[in-house]
Every structure is written in structure tokens, then in C-alpha cells.
mmCIF file of C-alpha atoms and ligand atoms in Angstrom:
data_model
loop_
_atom_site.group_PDB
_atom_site.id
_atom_site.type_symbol
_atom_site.label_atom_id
_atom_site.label_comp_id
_atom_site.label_asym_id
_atom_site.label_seq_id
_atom_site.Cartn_x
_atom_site.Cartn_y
_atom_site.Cartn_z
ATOM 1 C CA UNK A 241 -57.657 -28.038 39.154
ATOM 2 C CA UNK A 242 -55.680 -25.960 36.515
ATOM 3 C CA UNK A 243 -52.491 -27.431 35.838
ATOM 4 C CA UNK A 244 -49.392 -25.253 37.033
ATOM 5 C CA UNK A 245 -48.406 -25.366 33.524
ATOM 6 C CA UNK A 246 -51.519 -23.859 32.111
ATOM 7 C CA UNK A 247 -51.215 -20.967 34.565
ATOM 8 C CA UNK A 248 -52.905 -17.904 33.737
ATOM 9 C CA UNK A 249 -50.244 -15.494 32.846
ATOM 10 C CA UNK A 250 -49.923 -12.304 34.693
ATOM 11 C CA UNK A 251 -51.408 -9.483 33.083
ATOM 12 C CA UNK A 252 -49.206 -7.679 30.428
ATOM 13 C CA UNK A 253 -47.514 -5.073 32.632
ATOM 14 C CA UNK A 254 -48.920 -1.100 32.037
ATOM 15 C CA UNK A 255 -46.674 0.510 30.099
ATOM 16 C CA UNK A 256 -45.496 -2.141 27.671
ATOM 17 C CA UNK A 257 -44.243 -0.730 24.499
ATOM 18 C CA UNK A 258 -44.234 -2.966 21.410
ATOM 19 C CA UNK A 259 -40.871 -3.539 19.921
ATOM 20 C CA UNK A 260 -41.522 -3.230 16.653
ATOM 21 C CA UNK A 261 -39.518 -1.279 14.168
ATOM 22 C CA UNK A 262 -40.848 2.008 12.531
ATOM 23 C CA UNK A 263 -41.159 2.545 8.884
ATOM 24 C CA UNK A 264 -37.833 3.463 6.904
ATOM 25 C CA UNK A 265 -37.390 7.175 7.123
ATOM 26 C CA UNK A 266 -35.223 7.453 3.540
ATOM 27 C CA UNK A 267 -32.295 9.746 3.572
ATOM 28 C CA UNK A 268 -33.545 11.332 7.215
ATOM 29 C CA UNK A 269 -32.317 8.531 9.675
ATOM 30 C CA UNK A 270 -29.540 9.955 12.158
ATOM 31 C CA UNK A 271 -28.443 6.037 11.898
ATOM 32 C CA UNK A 272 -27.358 6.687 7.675
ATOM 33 C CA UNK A 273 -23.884 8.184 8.353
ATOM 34 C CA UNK A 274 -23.209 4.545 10.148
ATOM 35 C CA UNK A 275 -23.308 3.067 6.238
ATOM 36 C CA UNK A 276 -20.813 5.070 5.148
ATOM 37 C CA UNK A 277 -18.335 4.952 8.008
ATOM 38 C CA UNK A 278 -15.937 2.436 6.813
ATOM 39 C CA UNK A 279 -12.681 3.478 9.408
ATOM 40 C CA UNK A 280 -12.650 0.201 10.890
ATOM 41 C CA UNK A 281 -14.319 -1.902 7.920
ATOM 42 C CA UNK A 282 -12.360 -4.833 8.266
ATOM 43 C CA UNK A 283 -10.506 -5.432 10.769
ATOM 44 C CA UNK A 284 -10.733 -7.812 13.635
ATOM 45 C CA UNK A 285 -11.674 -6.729 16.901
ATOM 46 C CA UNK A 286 -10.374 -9.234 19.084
ATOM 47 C CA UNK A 287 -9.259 -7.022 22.590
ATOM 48 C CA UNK A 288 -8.946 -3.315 23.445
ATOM 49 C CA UNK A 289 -5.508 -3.055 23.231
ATOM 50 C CA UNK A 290 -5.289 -3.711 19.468
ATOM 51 C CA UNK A 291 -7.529 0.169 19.176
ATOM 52 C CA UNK A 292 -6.850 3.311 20.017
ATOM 53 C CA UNK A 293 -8.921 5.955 21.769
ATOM 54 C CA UNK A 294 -10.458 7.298 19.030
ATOM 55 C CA UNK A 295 -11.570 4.315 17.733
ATOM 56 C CA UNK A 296 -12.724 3.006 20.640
ATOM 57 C CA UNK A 297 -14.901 6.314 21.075
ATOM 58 C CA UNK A 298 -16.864 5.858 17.465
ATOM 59 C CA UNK A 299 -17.944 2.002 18.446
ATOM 60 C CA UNK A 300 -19.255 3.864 21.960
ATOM 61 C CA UNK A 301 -20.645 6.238 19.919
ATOM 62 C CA UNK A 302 -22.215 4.569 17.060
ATOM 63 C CA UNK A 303 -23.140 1.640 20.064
ATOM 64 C CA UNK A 304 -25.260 4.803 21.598
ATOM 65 C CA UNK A 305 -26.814 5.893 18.471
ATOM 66 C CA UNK A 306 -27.939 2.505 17.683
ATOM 67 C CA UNK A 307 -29.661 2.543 21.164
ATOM 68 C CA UNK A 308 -31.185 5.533 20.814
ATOM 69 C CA UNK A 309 -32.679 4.697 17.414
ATOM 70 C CA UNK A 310 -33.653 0.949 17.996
ATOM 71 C CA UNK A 311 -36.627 1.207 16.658
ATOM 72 C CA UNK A 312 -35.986 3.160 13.423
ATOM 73 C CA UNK A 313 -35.036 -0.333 10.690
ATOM 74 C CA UNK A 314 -32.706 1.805 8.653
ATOM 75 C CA UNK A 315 -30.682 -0.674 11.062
ATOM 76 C CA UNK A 316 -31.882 -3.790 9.155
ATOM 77 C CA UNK A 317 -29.667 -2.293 6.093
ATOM 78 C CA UNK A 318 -26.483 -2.913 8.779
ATOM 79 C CA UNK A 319 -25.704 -6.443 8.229
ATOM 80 C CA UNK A 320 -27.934 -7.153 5.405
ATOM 81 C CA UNK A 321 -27.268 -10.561 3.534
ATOM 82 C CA UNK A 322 -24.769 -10.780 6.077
ATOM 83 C CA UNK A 323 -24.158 -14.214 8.505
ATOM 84 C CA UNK A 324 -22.085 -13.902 11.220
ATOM 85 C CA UNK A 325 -20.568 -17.867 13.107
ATOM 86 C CA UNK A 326 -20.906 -17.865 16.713
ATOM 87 C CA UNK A 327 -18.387 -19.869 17.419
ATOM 88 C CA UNK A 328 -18.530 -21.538 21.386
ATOM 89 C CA UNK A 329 -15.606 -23.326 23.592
ATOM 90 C CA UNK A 330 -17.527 -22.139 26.663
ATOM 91 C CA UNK A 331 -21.203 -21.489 27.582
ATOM 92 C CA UNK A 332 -22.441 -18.397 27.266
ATOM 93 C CA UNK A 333 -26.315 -16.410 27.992
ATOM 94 C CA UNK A 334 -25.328 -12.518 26.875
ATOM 95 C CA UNK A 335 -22.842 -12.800 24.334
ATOM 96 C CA UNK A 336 -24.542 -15.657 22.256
ATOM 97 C CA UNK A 337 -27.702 -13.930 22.599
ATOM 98 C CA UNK A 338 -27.066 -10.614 22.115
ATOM 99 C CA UNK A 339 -24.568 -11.457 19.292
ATOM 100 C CA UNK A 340 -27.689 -13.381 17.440
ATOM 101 C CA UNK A 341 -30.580 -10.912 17.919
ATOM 102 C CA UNK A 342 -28.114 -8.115 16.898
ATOM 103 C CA UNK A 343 -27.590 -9.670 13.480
ATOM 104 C CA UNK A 344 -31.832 -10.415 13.147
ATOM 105 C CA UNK A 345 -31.819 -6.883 14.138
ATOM 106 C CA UNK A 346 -29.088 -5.250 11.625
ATOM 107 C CA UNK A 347 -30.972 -7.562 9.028
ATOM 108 C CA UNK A 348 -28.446 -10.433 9.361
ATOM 109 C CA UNK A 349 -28.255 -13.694 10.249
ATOM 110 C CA UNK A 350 -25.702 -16.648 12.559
ATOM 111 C CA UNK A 351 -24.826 -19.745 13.148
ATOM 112 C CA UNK A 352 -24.202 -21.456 16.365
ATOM 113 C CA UNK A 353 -21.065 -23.931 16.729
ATOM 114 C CA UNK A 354 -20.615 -25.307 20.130
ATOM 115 C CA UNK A 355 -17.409 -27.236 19.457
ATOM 116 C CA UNK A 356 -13.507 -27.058 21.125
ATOM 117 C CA UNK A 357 -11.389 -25.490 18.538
ATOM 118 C CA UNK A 358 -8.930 -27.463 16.635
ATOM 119 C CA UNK A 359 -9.693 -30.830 17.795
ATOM 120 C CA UNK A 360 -11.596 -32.662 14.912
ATOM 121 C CA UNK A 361 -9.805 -30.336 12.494
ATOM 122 C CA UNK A 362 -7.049 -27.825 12.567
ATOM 123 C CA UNK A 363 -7.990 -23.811 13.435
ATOM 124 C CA UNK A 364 -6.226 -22.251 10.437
ATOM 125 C CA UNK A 365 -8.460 -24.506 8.214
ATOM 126 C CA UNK A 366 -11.691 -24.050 10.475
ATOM 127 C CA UNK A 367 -11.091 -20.296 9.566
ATOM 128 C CA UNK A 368 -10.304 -20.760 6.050
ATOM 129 C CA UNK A 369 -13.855 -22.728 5.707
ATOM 130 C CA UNK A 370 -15.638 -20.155 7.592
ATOM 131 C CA UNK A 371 -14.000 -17.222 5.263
ATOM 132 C CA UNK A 372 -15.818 -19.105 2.055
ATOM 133 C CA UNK A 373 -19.291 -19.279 3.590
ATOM 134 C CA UNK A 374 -19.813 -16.168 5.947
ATOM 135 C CA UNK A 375 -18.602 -12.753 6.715
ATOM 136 C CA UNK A 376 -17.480 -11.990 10.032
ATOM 137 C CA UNK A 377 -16.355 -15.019 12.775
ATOM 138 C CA UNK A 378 -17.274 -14.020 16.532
ATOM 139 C CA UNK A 379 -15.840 -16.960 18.538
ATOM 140 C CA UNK A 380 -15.769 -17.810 22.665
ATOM 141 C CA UNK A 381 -12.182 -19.591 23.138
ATOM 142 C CA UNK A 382 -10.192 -20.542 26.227
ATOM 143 C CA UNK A 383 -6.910 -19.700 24.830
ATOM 144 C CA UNK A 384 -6.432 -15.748 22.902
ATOM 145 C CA UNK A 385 -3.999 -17.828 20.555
ATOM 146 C CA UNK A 386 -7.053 -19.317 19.264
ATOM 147 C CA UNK A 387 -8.304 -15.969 18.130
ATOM 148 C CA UNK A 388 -4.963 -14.784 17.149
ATOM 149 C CA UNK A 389 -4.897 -18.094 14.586
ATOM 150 C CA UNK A 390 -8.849 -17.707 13.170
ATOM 151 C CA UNK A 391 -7.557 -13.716 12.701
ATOM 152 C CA UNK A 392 -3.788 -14.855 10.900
ATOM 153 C CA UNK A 393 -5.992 -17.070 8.409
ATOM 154 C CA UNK A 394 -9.566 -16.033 7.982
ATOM 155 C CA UNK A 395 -10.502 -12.842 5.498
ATOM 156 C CA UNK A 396 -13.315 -12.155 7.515
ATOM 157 C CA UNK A 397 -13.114 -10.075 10.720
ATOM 158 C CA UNK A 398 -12.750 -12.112 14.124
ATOM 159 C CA UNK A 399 -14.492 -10.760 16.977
ATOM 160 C CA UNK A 400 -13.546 -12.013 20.488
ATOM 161 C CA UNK A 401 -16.643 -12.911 22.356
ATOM 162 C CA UNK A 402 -14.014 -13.399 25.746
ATOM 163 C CA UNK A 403 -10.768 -15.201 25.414
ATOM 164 C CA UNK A 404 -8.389 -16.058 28.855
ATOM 165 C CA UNK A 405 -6.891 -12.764 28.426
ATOM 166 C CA UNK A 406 -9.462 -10.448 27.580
ATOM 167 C CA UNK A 407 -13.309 -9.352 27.135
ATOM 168 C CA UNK A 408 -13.674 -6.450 25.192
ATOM 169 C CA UNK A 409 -17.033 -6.458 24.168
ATOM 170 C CA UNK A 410 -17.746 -6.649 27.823
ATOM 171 C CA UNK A 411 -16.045 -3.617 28.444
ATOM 172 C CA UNK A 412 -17.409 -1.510 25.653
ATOM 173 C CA UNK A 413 -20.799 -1.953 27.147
ATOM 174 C CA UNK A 414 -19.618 -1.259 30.301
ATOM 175 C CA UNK A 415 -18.068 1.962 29.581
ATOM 176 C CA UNK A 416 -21.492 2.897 27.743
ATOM 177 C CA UNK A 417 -22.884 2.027 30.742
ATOM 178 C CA UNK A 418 -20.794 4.262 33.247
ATOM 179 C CA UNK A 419 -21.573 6.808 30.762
ATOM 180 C CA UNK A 420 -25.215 6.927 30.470
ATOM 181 C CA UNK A 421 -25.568 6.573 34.531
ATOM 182 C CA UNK A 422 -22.899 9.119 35.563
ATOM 183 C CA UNK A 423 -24.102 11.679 32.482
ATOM 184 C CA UNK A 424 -20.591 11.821 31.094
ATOM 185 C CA UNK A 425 -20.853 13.936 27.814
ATOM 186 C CA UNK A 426 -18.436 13.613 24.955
ATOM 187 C CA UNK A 427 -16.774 9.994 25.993
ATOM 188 C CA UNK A 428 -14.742 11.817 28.487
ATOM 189 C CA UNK A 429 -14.349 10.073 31.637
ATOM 190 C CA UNK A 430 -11.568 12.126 33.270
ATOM 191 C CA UNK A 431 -11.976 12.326 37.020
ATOM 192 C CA UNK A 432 -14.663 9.250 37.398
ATOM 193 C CA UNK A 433 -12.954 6.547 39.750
ATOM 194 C CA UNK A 434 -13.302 3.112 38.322
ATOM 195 C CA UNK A 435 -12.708 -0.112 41.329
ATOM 196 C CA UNK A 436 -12.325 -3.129 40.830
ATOM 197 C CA UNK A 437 -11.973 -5.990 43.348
ATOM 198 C CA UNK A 438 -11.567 -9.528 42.866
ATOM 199 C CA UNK A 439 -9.640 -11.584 40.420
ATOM 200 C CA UNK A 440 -7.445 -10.094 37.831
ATOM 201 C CA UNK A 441 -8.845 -11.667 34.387
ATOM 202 C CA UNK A 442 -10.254 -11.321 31.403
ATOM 203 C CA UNK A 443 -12.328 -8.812 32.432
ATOM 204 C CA UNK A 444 -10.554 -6.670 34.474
ATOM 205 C CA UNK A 445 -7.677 -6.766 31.747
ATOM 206 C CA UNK A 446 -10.011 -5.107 29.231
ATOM 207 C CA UNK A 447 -11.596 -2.997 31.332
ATOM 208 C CA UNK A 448 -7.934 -1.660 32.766
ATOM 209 C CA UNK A 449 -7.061 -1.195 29.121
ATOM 210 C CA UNK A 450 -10.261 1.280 28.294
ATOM 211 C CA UNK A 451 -9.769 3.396 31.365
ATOM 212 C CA UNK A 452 -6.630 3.886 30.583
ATOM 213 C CA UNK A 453 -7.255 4.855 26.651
ATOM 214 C CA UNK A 454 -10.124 7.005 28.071
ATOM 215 C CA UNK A 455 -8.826 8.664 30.506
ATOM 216 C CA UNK A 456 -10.562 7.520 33.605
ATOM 217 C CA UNK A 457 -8.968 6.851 36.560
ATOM 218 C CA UNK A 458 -9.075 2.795 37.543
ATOM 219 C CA UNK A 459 -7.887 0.575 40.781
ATOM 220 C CA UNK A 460 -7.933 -2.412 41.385
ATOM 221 C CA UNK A 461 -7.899 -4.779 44.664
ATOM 222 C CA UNK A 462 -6.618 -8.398 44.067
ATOM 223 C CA UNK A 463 -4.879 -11.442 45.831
ATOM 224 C CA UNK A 464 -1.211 -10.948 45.251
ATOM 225 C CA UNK A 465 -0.530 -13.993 42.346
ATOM 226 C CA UNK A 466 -4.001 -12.719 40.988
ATOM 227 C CA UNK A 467 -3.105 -9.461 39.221
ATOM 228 C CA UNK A 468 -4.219 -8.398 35.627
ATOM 229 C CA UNK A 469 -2.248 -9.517 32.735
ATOM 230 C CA UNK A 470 1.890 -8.048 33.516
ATOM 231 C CA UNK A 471 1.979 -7.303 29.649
ATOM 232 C CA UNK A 472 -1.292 -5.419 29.320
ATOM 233 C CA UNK A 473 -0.985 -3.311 32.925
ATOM 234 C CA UNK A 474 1.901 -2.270 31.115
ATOM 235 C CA UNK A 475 0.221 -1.223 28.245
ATOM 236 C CA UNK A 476 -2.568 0.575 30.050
ATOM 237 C CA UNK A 477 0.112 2.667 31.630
ATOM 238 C CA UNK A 478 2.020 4.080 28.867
ATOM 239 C CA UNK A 479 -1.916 4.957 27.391
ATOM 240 C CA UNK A 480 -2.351 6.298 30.943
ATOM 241 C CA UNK A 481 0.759 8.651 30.073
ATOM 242 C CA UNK A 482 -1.005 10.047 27.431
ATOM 243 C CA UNK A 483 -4.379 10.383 28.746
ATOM 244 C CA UNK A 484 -3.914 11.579 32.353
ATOM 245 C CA UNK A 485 -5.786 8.073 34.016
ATOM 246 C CA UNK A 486 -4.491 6.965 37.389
ATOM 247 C CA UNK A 487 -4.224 3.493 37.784
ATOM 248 C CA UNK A 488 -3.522 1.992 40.931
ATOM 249 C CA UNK A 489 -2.975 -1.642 41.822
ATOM 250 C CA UNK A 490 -3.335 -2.718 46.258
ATOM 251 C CA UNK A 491 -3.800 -5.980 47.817
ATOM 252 C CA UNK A 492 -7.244 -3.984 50.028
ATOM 253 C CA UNK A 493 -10.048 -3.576 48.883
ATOM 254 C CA UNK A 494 -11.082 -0.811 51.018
ATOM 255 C CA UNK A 495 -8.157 1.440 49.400
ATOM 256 C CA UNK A 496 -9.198 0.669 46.030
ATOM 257 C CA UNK A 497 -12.796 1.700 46.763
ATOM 258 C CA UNK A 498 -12.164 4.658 48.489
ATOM 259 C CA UNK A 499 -14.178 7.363 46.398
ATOM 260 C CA UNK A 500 -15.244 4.954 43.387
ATOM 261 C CA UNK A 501 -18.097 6.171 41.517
ATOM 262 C CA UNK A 502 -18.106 2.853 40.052
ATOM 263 C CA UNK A 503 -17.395 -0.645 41.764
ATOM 264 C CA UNK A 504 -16.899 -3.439 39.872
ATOM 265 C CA UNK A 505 -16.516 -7.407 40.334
ATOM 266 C CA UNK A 506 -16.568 -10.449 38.606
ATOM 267 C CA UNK A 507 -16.457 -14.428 39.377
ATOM 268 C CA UNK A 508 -13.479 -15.558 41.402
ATOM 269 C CA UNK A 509 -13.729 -18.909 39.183
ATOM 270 C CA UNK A 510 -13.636 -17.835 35.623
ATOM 271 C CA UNK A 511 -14.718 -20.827 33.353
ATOM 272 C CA UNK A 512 -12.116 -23.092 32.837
ATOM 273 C CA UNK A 513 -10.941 -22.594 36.745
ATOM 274 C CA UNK A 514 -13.448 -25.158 38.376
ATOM 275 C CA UNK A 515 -10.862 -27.632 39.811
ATOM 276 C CA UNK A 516 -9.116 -24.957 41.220
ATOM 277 C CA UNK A 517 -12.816 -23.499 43.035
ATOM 278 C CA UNK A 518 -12.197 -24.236 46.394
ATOM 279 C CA UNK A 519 -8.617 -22.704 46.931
ATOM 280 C CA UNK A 520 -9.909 -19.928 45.319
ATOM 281 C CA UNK A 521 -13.221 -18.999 47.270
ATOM 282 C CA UNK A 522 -10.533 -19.418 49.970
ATOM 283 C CA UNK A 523 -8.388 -16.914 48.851
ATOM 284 C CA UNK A 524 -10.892 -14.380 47.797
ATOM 285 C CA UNK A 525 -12.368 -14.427 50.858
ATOM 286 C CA UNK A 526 -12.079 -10.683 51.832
ATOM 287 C CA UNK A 527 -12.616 -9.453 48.187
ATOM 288 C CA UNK A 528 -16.830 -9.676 48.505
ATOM 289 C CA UNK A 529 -18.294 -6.527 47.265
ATOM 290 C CA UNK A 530 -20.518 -6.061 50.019
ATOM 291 C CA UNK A 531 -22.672 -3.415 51.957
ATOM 292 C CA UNK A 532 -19.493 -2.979 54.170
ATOM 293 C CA UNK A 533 -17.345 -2.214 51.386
ATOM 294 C CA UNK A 534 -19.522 0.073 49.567
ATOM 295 C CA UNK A 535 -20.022 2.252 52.318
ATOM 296 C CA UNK A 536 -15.863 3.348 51.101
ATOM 297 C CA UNK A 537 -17.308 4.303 47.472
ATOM 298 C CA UNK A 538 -19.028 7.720 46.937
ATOM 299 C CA UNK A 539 -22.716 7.381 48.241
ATOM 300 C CA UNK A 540 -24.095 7.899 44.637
ATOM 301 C CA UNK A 541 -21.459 4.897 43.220
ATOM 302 C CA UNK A 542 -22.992 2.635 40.995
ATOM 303 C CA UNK A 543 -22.343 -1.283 41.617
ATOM 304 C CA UNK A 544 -21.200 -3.372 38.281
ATOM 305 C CA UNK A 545 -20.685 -7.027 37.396
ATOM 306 C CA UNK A 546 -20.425 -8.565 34.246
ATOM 307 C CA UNK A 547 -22.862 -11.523 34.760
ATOM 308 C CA UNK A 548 -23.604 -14.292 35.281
ATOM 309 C CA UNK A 549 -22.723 -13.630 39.405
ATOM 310 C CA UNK A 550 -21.817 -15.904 41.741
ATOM 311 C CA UNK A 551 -24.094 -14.519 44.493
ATOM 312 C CA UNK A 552 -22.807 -14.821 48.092
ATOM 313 C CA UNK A 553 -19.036 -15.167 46.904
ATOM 314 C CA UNK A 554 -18.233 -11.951 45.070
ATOM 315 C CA UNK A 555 -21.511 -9.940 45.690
ATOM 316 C CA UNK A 556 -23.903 -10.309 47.984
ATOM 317 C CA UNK A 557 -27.710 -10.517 46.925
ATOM 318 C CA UNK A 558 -28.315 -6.952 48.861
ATOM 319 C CA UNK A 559 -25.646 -5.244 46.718
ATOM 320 C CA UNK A 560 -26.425 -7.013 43.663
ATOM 321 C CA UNK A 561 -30.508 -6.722 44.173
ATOM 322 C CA UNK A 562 -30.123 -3.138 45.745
ATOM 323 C CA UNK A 563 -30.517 0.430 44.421
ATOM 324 C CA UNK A 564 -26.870 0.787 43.149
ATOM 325 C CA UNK A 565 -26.790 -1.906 40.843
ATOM 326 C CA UNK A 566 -26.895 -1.572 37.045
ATOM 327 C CA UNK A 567 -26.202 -5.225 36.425
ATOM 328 C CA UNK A 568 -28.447 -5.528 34.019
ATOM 329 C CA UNK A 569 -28.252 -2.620 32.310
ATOM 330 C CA UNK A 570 -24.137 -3.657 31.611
ATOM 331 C CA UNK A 571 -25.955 -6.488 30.096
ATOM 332 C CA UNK A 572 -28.621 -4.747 27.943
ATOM 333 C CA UNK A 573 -25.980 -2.443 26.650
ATOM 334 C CA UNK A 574 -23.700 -5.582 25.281
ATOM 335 C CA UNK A 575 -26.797 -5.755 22.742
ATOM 336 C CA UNK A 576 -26.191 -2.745 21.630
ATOM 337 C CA UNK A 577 -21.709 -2.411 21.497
ATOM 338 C CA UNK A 578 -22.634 -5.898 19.424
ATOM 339 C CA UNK A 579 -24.379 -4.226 17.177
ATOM 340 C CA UNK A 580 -21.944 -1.437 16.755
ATOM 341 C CA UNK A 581 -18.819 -3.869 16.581
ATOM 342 C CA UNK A 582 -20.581 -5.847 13.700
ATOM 343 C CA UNK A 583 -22.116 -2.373 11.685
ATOM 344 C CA UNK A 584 -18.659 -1.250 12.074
ATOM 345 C CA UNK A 585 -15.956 -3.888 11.027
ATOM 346 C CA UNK A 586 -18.476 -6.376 9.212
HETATM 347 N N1 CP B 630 -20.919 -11.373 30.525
HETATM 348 C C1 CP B 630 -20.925 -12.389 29.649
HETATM 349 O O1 CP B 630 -20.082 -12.464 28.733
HETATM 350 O O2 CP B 630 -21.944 -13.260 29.823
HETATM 351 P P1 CP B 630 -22.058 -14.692 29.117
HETATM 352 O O3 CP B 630 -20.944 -15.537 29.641
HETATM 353 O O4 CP B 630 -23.412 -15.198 29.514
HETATM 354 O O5 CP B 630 -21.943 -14.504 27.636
HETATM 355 N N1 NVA B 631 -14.206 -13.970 33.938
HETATM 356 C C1 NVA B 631 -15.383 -14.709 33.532
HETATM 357 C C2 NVA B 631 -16.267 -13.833 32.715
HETATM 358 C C3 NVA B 631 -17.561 -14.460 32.284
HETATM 359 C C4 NVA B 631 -18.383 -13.571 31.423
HETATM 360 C C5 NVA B 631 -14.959 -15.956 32.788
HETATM 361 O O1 NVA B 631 -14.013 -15.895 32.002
HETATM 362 O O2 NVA B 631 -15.585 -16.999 32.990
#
């Protein structure tokens, strides 16, 4: 008998396409003008709140021409002879990985450190080794000080890969994502109704703060004592001002759903939060995006989570496996925001 191991593999499915890059088309790529943009060349992108719209609108943009063009290698020019340290308090899948092929893509290059900041030497002088060595410093942390410090004394742009208080990479690809499956043309999102339920983190801070900068309306459900950020609701509300965005806070779920085209969630336990798991899968009981609850959205709304889920506490497999869901399409397009974040500020 064949060992399990040395299993045939299945066939290789009809209709793969190679991913292989096509020859450099000098001076003609649509990708060139991305060399010479140099607005943001430098700085650190370390939450949403620190950009404004139209800023926030040329990463989407240049995130969406690098997806349409990913085969054309006038992108290996992007981040050539550059390396980029992945720095890691917390595990990751989608940010390490799509942080490291983006750089192999844009011609760079990373290195992985898996350590807790500060402990076997100070974070101002972790940053002003880095600074010597590399160009750019995307780092994981547990607390946003931690980014704030690398940023204060590095001269090389920080990235945050998803601090306690926000996850901005995470919403760039999500907003590229409501985009592309709601056809939204020119970045505006006016009148799309963006809900999420659950707890009021990292997440839902960033993606409160891009609604409001863009102009699309956003509500969110939580536990009262589980809210977004106080400081950066009310920051998305004076951008709200400006761009017309309702944002609406409840305790229900089914009011916060009511007419979403979108309907987002995300763990009830963010990492870091494991001693406190049972209270809260107790508390965010009646916060499950389920089949119930979606039947309150628009019947064309499109189901979102950031990944990795916690299936059967704030999805359920049928929501999360069913027709709605563009999970994983959130999570292909954080390849591509990368990729813009680092050909833009790198
Ligand atoms: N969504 C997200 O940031 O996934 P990882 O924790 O796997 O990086
Ligand atoms: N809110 C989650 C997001 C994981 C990508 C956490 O911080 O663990």
C-alpha cells in the first residue's frame, strides 16, 4: 500500500494560470507613474487617522493598480535593494506573509523577528539598529506606544502591521475590497452602509476611521464597555462632518444591520485577551453574525471578517462558507494594500 504521504496529488485544476511575471515593457507600464510618486515617501504609516482622504485614496488606488498589473515586473523596480524587518509580538498568517512575498514581489527582501519589544534591549535603540541596516520597519506590537517609539527614533518608515488600537492595513484592503464587489467607481463610497457587530478593537477602530474619511456611512453593534476607541470615534466624526458619513453606534445588532451592504465581524478575543475568553464569549453572546442576522442586511450584502475566524462564536460556518462571503478575498487584497504601503512610503 501507498503511503498517505506519497499520495498522488490531485490533478492540477483546469484553468491554472502560471504566475509568472511578463517581460519589462520599458517606458509603457501603467505601473511607471508609481516610481515617481513620492507624496508620501517617507513617512510612517502606522493607523488611518494619521492620513487624510486623499491620501488614503492614492494607496487604494496605487493598491488596485498593482493588482491589476501583477504580472507586469516593472513592480520588481518597487522595492529594489530594499529589506523591509518584520518585526512580531504576536502570531500572525496574512500580514507576515503577505508583507514578505510583497517585498520578493516589488524586488525586495525581509527579515523575520519574533521577539517582545523592549525586553532584552530598549525600543528606541532596537529602532536606531534597524535604521543602520534596512529601510522601512513593519512591526506587530501589543501596545501602539510601541510603534509610536520605533517611529520617534527610527529614520526609516514604521508600518503598523496591528497594534491594540488599530489595524490599518487591514482596513485598506478591506475598503479595496467593498470596492471591487459593490463596483464603486472613483473611491467614493457615499451611500454604501458599512455594519459592524462584535467587539470594538483594533479593527473596528480603523475601519470606523476610513468610513468616515471616505464618506461611507458605518454602524456598529457592541456590548456597552466594548465600544471603539472614545478618542478615535471622535475623530471619525469631525471627518464625518466633512465628508457626509453617518456613523451610528447601538447596543443591537439587528439595528446596526438593518440595510448593510456590508457586514462585518471580527474575534471577540483579540490576541492578548485569552484569560479574559470565557467572560467574553459570554458577553458576546447575541453579537454572532449569523443567517438570522443577515436576513436584516440588503439581500445582495456581502459578509466580511478579517481572519483568522473564530467559527461558531462570531460567524457561523454557513455565513462564513456561504455565497456572501468575501473572506478571503479581504485577505488576498492585504497582498496587494502591502504592496502599495511599501511602493509608496519605502
Ligand atoms: N487579518 C490579519 O491581520 O491576519 P493575521 O493575524 O494572520 O496577520
Ligand atoms: N482583533 C484581532 C485581529 C486579528 C487580525 C486581534 O487583535 O487579535
Amino acid at each position: 500500500m501507498v503511503s498517505t504521504m506519497y499520495k498522488k496529488p490531485p490533478a492540477t485544476p483546469q484553468g491554472f494560470k502560471s504566475q509568472r511575471m511578463s517581460p519589462p515593457q520599458q517606458g509603457r507600464s501603467p505601473l511607471a507613474k508609481i516610481l515617481v510618486e513620492d507624496t508620501l515617501r517617507g513617512k510612517d504609516f502606522l493607523g488611518i487617522g494619521y492620513f487624510n482622504c486623499g491620501e488614503l485614496k492614492l494607496i487604494l488606488e496605487v493598491a488596485a493598480l498593482l493588482k491589476a498589473n501583477k504580472f507586469d515586473d516593472t513592480q520588481t523596480l518597487f522595492a529594489k535593494g530594499q529589506t523591509l524587518a518584520l518585526c512580531f509580538e504576536k502570531p500572525s498568517l496574512r500580514t507576515k506573509v503577505t508583507f514578505e512575498a510583497g517585498m520578493i514581489q516589488l524586488g525586495g527582501s525581509s527579515i523575520f523577528l519574533e521577539d517582545k519589544l523592549g525586553v532584552r534591549e530598549s525600543v528606541p535603540d532596537i529602532a536606531r539598529n534597524l535604521d543602520r541596516w534596512l529601510d522601512g520597519i513593519m512591526a506587530r506590537v501589543f501596545e501602539h506606544n510601541t510603534l509610536i517609539l520605533l517611529a520617534d527614533y527610527a529614520q526609516v518608515p514604521v508600518i503598523n502591521g496591528l497594534s491594540d488600537l488599530e489595524h490599518p492595513c487591514q482596513a485598506l484592503a478591506d475598503f479595496l475590497t467593498i470596492k471591487e464587489q459593490k463596483d464603486i467607481k472613483d473611491w467614493n463610497f457615499k451611500g454604501i452602509n458599512l455594519a459592524y457587530v462584535g467587539d470594538g478593537n483594533n479593527v473596528a477602530n480603523s475601519l470606523m476611521l476610513l468610513a468616515a474619511k471616505l464618506g461611507c456611512n458605518f454602524s456598529i453593534a457592541c456590548p456597552s464597555g466594548y465600544k471603539p476607541d472614545a478618542t478615535l470615534w471622535e475623530m471619525a466624526l469631525e471627518e464625518a462632518k466633512h465628508t457626509g458619513a453617518k456613523l451610528t453606534i447601538t447596543e443591537s445588532p439587528t439595528q446596526a444591520v438593518a440595510g448593510a451592504d456590508a457586514v462585518y465581524t471580527d474575534t471577540w478575543v483579540s490576541m492578548g485577551q485569552e484569560d479574559e475568553m470565557a467572560e467574553r464569549i459570554k458577553i458576546f453572546g447575541s453579537f454572532q453574525v449569523n443567517d438570522a442576522l443577515l436576513k436584516f442586511a440588503k439581500p445582495d450584502a456581502i459578509v466580511m471578517h478579517c481572519l483568522p475566524a473564530h467559527r461558531g462564536q462570531e460567524i457561523t460556518d454557513a455565513v462564513m462558507d456561504g455565497p456572501q462571503s468575501v473572506v478571503f478575498e479581504q485577505a488576498e487584497n492585504r497582498l496587494h494594500v502591502q504592496k502599495a504601503v511599501i511602493s509608496l512610503i519605502m
